[in-house]
Coordinates of C-alpha atoms in Angstrom, one line a residue:
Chain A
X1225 CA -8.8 43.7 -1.4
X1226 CA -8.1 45.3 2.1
X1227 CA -10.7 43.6 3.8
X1228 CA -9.5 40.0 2.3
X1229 CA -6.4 40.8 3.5
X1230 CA -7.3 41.8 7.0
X1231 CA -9.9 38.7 7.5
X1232 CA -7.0 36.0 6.2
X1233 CA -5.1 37.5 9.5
X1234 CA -7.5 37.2 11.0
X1235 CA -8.3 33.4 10.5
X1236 CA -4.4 33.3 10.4
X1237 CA -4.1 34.7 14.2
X1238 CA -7.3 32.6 15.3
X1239 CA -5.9 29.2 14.0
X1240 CA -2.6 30.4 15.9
X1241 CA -4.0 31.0 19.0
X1242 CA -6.3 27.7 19.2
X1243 CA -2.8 26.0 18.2
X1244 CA -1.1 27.7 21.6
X1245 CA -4.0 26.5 23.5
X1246 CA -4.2 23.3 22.7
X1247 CA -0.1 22.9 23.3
X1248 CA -0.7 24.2 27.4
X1249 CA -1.6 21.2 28.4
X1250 CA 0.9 19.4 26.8
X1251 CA 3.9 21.8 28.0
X1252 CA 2.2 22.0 31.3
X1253 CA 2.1 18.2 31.9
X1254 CA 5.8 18.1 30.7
X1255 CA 6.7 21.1 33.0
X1256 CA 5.1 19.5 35.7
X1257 CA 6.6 15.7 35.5
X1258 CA 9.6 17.2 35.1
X1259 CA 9.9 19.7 38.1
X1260 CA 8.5 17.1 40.1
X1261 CA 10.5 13.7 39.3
X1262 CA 13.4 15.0 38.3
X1263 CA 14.8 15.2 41.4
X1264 CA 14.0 11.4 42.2
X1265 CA 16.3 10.4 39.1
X1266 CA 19.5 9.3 40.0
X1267 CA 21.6 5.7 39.0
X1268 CA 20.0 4.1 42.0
X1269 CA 16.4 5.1 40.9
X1270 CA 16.8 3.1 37.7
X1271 CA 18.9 0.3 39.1
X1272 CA 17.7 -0.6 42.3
X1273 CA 14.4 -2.1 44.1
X1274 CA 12.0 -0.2 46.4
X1275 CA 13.2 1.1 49.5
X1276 CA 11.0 0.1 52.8
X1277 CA 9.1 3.1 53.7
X1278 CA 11.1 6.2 55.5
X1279 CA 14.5 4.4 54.2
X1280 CA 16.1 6.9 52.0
X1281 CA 17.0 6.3 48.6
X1282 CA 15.9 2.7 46.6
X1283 CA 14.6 3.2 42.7
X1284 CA 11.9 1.5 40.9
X1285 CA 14.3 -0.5 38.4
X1286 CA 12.3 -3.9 39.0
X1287 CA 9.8 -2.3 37.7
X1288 CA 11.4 -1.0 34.2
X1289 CA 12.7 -4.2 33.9
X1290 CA 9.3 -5.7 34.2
X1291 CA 7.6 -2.8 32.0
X1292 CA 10.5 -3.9 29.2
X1293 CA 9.6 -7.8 29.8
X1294 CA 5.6 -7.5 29.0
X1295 CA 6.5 -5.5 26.2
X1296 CA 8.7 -7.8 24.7
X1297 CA 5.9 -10.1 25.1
X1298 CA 3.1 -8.5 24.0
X1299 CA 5.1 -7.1 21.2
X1300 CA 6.1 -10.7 20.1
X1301 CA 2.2 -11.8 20.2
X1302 CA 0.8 -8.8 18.9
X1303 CA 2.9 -7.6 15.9
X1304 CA 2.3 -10.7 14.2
X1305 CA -1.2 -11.1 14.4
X1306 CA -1.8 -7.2 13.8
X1307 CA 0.1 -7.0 10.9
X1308 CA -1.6 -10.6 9.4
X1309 CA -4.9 -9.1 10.3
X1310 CA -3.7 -5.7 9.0
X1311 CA -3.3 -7.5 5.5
X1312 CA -6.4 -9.2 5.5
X1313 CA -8.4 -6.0 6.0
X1314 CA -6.5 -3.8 3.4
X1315 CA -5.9 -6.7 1.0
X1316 CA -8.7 -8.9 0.9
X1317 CA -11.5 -6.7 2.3
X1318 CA -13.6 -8.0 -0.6
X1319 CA -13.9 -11.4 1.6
X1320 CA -16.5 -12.1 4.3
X1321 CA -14.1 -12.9 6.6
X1322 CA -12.3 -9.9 6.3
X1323 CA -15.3 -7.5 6.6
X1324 CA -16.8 -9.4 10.1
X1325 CA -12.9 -8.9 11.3
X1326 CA -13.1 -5.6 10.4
X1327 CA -16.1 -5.1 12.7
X1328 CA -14.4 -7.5 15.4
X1329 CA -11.3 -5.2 15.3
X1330 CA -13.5 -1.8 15.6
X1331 CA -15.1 -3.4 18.7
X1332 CA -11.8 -4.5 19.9
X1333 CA -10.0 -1.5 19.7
X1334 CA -13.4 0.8 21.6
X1335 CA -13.4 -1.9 24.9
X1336 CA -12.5 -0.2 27.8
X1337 CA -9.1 -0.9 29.2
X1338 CA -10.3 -1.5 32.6
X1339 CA -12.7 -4.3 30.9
X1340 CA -9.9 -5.9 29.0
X1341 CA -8.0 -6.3 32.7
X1342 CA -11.3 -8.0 33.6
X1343 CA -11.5 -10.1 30.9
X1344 CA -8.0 -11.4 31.3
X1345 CA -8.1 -11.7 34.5
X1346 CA -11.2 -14.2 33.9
X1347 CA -9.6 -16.0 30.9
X1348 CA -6.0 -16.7 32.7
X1349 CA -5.5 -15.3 36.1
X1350 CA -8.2 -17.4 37.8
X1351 CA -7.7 -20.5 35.8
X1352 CA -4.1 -20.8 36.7
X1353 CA -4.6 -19.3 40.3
X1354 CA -2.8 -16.2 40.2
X1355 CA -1.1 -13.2 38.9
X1356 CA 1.4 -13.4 36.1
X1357 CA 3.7 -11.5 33.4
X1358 CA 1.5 -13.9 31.1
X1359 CA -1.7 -12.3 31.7
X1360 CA -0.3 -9.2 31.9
X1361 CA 1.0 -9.6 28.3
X1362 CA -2.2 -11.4 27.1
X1363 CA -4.0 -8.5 28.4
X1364 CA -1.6 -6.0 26.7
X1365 CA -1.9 -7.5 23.6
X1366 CA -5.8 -7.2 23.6
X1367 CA -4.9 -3.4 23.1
X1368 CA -2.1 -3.8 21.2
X1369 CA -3.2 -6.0 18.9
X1370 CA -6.8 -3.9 16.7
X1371 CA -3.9 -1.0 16.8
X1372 CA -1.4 -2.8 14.9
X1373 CA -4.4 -4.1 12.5
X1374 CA -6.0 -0.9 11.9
X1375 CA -2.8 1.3 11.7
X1376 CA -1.3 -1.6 9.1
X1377 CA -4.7 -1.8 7.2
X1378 CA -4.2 2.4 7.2
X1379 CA -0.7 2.1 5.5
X1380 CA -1.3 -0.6 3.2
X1381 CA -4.3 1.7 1.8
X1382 CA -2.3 4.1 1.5
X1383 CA -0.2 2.6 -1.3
X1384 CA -2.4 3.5 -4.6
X1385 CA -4.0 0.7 -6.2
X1386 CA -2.4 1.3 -9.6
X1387 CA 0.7 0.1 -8.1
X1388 CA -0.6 -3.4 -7.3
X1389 CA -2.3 -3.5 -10.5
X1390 CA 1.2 -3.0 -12.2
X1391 CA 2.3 -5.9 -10.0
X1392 CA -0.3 -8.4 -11.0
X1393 CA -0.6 -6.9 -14.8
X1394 CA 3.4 -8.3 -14.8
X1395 CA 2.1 -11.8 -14.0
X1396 CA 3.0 -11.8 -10.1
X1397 CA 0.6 -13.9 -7.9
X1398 CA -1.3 -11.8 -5.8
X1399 CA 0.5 -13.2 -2.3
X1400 CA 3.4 -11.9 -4.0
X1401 CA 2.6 -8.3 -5.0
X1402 CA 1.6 -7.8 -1.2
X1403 CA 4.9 -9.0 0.1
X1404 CA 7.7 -8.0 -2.2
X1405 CA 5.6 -4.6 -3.6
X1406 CA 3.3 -3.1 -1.2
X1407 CA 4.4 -4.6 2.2
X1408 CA 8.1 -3.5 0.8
X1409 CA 7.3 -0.3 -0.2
X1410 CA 5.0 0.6 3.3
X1411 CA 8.0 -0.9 5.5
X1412 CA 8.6 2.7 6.9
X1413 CA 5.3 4.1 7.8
X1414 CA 4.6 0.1 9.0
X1415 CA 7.3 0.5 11.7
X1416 CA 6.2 3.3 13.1
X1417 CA 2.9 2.0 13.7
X1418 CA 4.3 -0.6 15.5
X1419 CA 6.2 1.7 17.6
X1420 CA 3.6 4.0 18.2
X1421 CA 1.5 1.2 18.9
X1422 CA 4.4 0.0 21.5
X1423 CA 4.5 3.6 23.1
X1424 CA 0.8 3.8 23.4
X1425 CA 0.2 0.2 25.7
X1426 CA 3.8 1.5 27.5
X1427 CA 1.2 3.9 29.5
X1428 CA -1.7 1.6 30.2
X1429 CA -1.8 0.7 33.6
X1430 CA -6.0 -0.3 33.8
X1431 CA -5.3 -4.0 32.3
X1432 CA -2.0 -4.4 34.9
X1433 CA -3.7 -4.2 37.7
X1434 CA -5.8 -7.5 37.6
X1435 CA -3.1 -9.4 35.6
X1436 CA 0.7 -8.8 36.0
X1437 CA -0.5 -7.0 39.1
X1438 CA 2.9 -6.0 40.9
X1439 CA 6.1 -6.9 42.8
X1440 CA 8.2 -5.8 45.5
X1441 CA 11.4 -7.9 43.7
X1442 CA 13.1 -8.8 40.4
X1443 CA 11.6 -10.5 37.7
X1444 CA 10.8 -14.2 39.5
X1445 CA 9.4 -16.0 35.9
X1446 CA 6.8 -15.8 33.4
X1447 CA 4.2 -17.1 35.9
X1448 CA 4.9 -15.1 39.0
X1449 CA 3.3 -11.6 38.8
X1450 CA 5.8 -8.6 37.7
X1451 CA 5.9 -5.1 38.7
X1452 CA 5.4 -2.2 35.5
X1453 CA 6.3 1.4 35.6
X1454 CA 2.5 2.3 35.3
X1455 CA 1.3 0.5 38.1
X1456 CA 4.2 1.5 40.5
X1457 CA 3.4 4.6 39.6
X1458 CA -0.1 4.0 40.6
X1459 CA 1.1 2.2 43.8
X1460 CA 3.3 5.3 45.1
X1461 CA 0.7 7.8 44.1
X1462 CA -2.1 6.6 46.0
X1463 CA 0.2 5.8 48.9
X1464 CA 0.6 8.0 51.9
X1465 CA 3.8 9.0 52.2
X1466 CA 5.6 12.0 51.2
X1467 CA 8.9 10.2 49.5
X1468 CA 6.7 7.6 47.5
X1469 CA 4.6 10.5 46.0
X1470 CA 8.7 11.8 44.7
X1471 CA 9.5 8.5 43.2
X1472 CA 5.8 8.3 41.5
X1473 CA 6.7 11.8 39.7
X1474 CA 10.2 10.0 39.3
X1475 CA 8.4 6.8 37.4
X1476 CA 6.8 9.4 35.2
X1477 CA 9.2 10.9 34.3
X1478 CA 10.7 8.0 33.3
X1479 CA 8.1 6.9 31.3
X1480 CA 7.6 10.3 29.7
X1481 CA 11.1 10.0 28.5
X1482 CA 10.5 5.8 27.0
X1483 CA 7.3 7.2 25.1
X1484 CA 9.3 10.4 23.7
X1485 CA 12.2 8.2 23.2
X1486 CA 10.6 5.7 20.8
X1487 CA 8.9 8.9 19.0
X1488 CA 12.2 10.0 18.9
X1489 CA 13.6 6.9 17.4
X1490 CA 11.5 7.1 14.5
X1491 CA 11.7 10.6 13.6
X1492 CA 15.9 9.9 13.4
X1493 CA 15.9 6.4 12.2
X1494 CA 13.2 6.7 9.9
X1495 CA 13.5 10.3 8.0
X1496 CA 10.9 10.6 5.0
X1497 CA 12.5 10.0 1.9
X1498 CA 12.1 13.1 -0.4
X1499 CA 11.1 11.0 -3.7
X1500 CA 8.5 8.6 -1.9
Chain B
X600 CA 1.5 -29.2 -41.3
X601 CA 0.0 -26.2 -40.0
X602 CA 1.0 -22.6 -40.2
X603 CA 0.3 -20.3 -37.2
X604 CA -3.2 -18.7 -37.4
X605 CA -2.4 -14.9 -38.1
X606 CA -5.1 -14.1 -35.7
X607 CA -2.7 -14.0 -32.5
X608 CA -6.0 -12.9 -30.2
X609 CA -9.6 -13.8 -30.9
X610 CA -12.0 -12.2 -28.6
X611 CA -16.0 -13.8 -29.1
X612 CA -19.2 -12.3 -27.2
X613 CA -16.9 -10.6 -24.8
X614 CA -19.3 -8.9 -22.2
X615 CA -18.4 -7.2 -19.5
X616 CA -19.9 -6.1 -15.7
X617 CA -19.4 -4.0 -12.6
X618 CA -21.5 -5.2 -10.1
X619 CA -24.8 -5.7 -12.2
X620 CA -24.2 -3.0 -15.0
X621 CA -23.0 -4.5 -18.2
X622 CA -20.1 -2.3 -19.2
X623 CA -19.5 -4.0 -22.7
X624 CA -21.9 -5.9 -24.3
X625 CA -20.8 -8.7 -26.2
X626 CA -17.6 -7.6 -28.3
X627 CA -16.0 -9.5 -31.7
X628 CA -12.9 -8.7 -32.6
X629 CA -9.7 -10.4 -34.4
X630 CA -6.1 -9.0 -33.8
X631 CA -2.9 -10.4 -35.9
X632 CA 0.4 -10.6 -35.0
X633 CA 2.8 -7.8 -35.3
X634 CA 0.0 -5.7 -35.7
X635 CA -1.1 -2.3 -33.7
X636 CA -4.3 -1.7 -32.9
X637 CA -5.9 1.6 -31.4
X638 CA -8.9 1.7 -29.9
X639 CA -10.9 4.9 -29.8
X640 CA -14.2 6.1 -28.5
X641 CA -15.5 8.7 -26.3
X642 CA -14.6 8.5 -22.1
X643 CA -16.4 6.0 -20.7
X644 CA -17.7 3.8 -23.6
X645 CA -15.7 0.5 -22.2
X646 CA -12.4 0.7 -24.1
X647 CA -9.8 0.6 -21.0
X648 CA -12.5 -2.1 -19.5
X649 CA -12.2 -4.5 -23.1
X650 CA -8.3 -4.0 -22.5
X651 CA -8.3 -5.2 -19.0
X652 CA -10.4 -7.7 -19.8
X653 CA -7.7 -9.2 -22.1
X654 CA -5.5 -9.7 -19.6
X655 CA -8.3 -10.8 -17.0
X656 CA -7.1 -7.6 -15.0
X657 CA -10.9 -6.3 -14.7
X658 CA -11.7 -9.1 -12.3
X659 CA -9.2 -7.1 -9.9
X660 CA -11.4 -4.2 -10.0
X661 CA -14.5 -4.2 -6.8
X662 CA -17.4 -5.9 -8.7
X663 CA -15.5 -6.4 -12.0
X664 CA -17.1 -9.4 -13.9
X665 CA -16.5 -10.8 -17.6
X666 CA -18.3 -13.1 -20.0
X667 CA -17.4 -14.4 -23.0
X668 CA -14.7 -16.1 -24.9
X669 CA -11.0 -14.6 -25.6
X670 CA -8.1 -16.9 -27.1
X671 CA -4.6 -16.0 -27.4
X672 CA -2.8 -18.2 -29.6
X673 CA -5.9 -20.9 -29.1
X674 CA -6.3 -20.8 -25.7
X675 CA -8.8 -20.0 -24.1
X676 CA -8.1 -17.2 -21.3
X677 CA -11.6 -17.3 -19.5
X678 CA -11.6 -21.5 -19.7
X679 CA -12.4 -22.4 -16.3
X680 CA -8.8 -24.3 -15.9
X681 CA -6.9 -21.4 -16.9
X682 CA -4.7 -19.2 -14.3
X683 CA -4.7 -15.2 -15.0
X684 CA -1.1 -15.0 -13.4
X685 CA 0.1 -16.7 -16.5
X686 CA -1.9 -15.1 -19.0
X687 CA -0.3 -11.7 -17.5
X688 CA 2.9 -13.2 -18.1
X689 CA 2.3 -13.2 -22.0
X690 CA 0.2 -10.1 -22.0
X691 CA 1.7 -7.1 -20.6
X692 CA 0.5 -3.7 -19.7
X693 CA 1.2 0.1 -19.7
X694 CA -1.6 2.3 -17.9
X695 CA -2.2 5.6 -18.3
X696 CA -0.5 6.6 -15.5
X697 CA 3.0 5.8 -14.6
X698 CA 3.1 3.6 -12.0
X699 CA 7.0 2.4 -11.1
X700 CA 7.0 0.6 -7.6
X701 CA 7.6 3.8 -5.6
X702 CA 10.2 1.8 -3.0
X703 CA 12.0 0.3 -5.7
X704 CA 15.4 1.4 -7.8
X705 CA 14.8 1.8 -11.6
X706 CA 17.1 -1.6 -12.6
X707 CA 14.6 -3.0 -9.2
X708 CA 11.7 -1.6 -11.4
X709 CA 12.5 -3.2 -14.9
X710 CA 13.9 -6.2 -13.1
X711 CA 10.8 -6.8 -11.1
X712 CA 8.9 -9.1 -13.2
X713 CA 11.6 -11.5 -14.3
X714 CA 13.0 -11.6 -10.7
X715 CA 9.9 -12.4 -8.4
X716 CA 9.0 -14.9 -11.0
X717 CA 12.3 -16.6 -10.4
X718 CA 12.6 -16.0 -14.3
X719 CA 15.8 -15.2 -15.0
X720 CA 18.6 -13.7 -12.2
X721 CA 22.6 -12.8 -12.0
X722 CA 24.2 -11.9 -15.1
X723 CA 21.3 -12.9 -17.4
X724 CA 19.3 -10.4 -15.3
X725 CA 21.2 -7.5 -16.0
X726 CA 21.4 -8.5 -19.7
X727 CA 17.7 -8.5 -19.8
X728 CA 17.0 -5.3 -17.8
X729 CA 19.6 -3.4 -20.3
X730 CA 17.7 -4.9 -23.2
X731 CA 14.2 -4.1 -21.8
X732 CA 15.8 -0.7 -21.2
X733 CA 17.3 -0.1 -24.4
X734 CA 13.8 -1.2 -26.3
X735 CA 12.0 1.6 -24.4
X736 CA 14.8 4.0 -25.2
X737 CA 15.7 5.0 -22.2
X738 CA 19.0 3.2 -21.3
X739 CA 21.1 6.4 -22.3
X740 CA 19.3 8.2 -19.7
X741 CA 19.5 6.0 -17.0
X742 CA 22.2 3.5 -17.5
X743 CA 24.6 5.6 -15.0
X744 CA 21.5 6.1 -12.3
X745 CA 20.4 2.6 -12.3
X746 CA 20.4 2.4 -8.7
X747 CA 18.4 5.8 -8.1
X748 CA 14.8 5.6 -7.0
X749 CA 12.0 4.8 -10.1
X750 CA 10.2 7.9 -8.8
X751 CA 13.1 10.2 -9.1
X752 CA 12.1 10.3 -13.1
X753 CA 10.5 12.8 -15.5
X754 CA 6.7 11.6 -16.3
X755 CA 7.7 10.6 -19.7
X756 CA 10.7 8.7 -18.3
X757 CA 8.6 6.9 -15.8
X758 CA 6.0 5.7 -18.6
X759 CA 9.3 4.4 -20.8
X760 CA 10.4 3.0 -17.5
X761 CA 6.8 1.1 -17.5
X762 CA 7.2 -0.1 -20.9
X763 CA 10.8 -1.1 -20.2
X764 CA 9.1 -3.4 -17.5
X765 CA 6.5 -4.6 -19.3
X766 CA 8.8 -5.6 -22.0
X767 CA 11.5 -7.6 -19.7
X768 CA 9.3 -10.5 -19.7
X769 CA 8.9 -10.4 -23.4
X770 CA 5.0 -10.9 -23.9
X771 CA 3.7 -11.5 -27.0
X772 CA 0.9 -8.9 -26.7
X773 CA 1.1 -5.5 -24.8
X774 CA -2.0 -3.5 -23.8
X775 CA -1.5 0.0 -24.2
X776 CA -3.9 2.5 -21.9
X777 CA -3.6 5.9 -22.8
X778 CA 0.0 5.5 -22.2
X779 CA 0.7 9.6 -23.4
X780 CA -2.4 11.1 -22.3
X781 CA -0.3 12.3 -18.9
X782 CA 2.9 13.2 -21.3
X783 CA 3.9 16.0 -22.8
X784 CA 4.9 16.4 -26.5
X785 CA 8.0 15.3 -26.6
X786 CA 7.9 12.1 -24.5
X787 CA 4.7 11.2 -26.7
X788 CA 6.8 11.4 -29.5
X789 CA 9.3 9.4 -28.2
X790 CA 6.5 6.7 -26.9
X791 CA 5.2 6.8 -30.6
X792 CA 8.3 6.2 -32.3
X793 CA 9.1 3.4 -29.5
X794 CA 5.4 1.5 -30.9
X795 CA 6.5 1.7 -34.1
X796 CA 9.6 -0.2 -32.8
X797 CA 7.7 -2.9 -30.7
X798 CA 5.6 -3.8 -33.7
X799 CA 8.4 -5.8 -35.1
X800 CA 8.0 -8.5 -32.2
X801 CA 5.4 -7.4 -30.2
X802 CA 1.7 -7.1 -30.9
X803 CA 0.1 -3.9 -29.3
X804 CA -3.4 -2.7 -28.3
X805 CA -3.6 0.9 -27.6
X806 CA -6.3 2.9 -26.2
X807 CA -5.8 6.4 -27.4
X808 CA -7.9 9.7 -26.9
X809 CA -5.6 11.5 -29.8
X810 CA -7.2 10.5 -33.2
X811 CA -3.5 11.8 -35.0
X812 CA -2.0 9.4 -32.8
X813 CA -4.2 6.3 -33.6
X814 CA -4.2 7.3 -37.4
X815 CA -0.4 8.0 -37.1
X816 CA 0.6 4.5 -35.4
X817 CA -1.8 1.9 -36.1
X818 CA -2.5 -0.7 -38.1
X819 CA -6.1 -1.0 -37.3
X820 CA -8.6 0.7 -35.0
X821 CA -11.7 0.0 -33.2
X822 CA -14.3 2.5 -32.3
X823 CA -16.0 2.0 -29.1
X824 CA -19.5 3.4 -28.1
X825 CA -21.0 3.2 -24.9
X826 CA -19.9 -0.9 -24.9
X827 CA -20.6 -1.6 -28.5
X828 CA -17.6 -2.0 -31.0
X829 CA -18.8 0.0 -34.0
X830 CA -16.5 -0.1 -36.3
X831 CA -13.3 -2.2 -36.7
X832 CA -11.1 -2.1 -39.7
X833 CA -8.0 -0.7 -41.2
X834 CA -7.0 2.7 -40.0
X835 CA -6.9 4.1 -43.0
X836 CA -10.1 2.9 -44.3
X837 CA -11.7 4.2 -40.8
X838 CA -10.2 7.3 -40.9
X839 CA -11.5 8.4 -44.9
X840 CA -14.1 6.3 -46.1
X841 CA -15.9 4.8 -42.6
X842 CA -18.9 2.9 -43.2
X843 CA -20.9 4.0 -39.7
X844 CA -22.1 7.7 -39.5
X845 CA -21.3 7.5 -35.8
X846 CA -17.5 6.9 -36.6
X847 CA -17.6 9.3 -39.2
X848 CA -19.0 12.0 -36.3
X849 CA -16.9 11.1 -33.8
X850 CA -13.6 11.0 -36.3
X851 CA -14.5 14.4 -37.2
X852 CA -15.5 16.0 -33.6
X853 CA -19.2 16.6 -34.0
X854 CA -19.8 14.8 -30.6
X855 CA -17.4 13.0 -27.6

């Protein structure tokens, strides 16, 4: 009995401390970013373009403006097509087609980033001679797109399969069951995929840097190339200069607080009902 | 100048697969109307399979395959022309497991099958939900909660809730699978009693592991053997005088 007991604390204590060490980095990143950007935050940080260098003050809002543009757009192309390929692979994956998607999807979502920004830059930068918000979200979506899939295709096989056998046992067509019964009833954990999936290409800088490039001004159209918090981050941190290496920890930050923000969001808007 | 065939479901060499194993190997068997049917048999000898195949649910399953010839009311339901999503609509189902769509409400639940198949809506929807309630005996309990979440009911509750579903379509035939085996007493009485009910309009095949309960509520029972039909007759001639030795064994629990 005594020895029991003192091995479960034991394993207790060890699972504790492997717990603690695997939250230092985490609180040590956060700690950092923090004591270092947050003294480049200030209105005209998030509303304002770059200063020349040794001017004081200027802010890095053309770039969140530009981050928020190519996520809109890779959002619009890639939520769609995720979720429809989602479907295919949870709901059909009896069908050949689903099972080579499958395997396109694995290889997909295990390129490289660096080697997507490649690959878009081949497909559409060089065709249409030069950067652009369009390759940037074509290249975006690339990522996006096998994490929507395999995060929906997750969910939907998540719902039992006794449930859509009540569905078709009542005499509802098959398209039917996966809309109004088991799209319906994974709407919640489907959304935050999505948003997860949002946070996650927020970061990525690799497939920027060959596509949407960046940009000393405002958003200038679709087919002009467009500044991101990543790569102005990347721009400022390789710099020189003393006050660009500031507003680098200040972009960040600020992209520390977006990614918690949206995790945020969905632990408020989206609270796990009790019953389900 | 005909009268309707008693024989409401006629099944003929029904075989059945899962991948290349032949699960039920060629199965006759006649069911009136307003009759109820159990079907018995040790785990595993193909009863829930010949049910599912009566409702061409088996296909559904990875690998599920079926042969043969069923007919309800004369038509053939494995003709190559015919579509299962209407046979489902005039045979319903009850598994063993309660199964309510989790994101639905319980009027969502019972309403479900007559309101995605655009069957009935508005005030002739609520009608029918309260009637499909009140058949499975469970309108007292719920008819102030209607709104409240399927999944927020007792087990027993949930399976009536199932039945209550099944029912709001009003098929001819119900397939029954296990539908107590996760209950406890009481709501198996109440599921009992409810059969006895149905019978008046409804036909009902039942697969049931509780030999009181087939000899209690049905009309006729089947024995099932590893994906033979042994024996098929009244219950209370297969429950006293049965003419295999293997029912007789199994009836009296010398083996399954």
């Amino acid at each position: 009995m005594i020895a029991r007991h003192w091995l479960n604390r034991l394993f207790i204590s060890g699972i504790c401390l492997l717990a603690m060490i695997a939250l230092v980095p985490l609180f040590s990143v956060l700690f950092y970013v923090i004591s270092h950007g947050a003294s480049s935050l200030s209105l005209e940080f998030f509303s304002s373009l770059p200063a020349p260098v040794g001017e004081i003050g200027g802010g890095i809002g053309h770039a969140i403006l530009g981050s928020v543009v190519l996520i809109s757009m890779c959002s619009l192309i890639s939520i769609p097509l995720g979720l429809g390929m989602g479907i295919l692979l949870s709901e059909y994956s009896q069908k050949p087609v689903s099972r080579v998607l499958g395997v396109v999807v694995e290889l997909l979502s295990s390129i490289p980033s660096i080697v997507v920004g490649l690959f878009a830059y081949a497909l559409v930068v060089r065709p249409f001679k030069g950067f652009s918000a369009h390759a940037g979200a074509i290249a975006l979506s690339m990522i996006m797109i096998p994490l929507v899939a395999r995060t929906t295709e997750e969910m939907l096989k998540l719902v039992p399969r006794s449930v859509r056998e009540a569905g078709l046992a009542l005499g509802l067509p098959k398209a039917r069951v996966i809309v109004s019964i088991v799209l319906k009833g994974s709407l919640r954990s489907l959304t935050v995929g999505v948003i997860l999936a949002v946070a996650r290409i927020a970061g990525e800088t690799a497939p920027l840097l060959f596509t949407a490039f960046a940009s000393q001004h405002w958003f200038q159209g679709l087919s002009e190339p467009l500044a991101s918090i990543p790569v102005q981050i990347y721009t400022y941190a390789v710099s020189p200069y003393e006050d660009w290496h500031a507003k680098a920890w200040g972009g960040a930050l600020i992209l520390i607080l977006m990614v918690l923000g949206l995790n945020l969001l969905i632990r408020i808007f989206l609270p796990r009902r009790k019953d389900g | 100048m005909m009268t309707p065939s008693p024989v409401l479901l006629e099944v003929n060499g029904l075989k059945a697969f899962v991948e290349s194993t032949e699960i039920l190997h060629g199965i006759d068997l006649g069911v009136s109307r307003q009759e109820v049917v159990a079907f018995i048999g040790p785990s595993g000898c193909g009863k829930s399979t010949f049910l599912r195949c009566l409702n061409r649910l088996h296909e559904e399953t990875p690998g599920g395959r079926a042969e043969g010839r069923v007919t309800l009311e004369g038509q053939d339901l494995y003709a190559s022309g015919t579509d299962p999503v209407q046979i489902r609509r005039r045979i319903g189902m009850v598994f063993q497991k309660p199964n309510p769509f989790p994101s639905m409400s319980i009027f969502e639940n019972v309403a479900s099958g007559l309101r995605l198949n655009r069957i009935a809506k508005g005030v002739e929807l609520e009608a029918r939900v309260e009637a499909a309630l009140r058949e499975a005996a469970l309108w007292n309990e719920v008819k102030d909660k209607l709104d409240a979440s399927g999944m927020s009911l007792s087990g027993g509750q949930q399976q009536r809730l199932c039945i209550a579903r099944a029912l709001a379509v009003k098929p001819p035939v119900l397939l029954m699978d296990e539908p107590t085996s996760a209950l406890d007493p009481v709501s198996t009485a109440k599921i009992e009693e409810l059969v006895i009910q149905l019978k008046k309009e409804t036909t009902i095949l039942m697969v049931t592991h509780n030999m009181q309960q087939a000899a209690r509520i049905s009309d006729r029972t089947a024995f099932f053997l590893y994906g033979d039909l042994v024996e098929y007759g009244p219950t209370t001639k297969v429950f006293t005088t049965p003419s295999d030795r293997r029912t007789e064994e199994y009836i009296t629990g010398r083996f399954g």
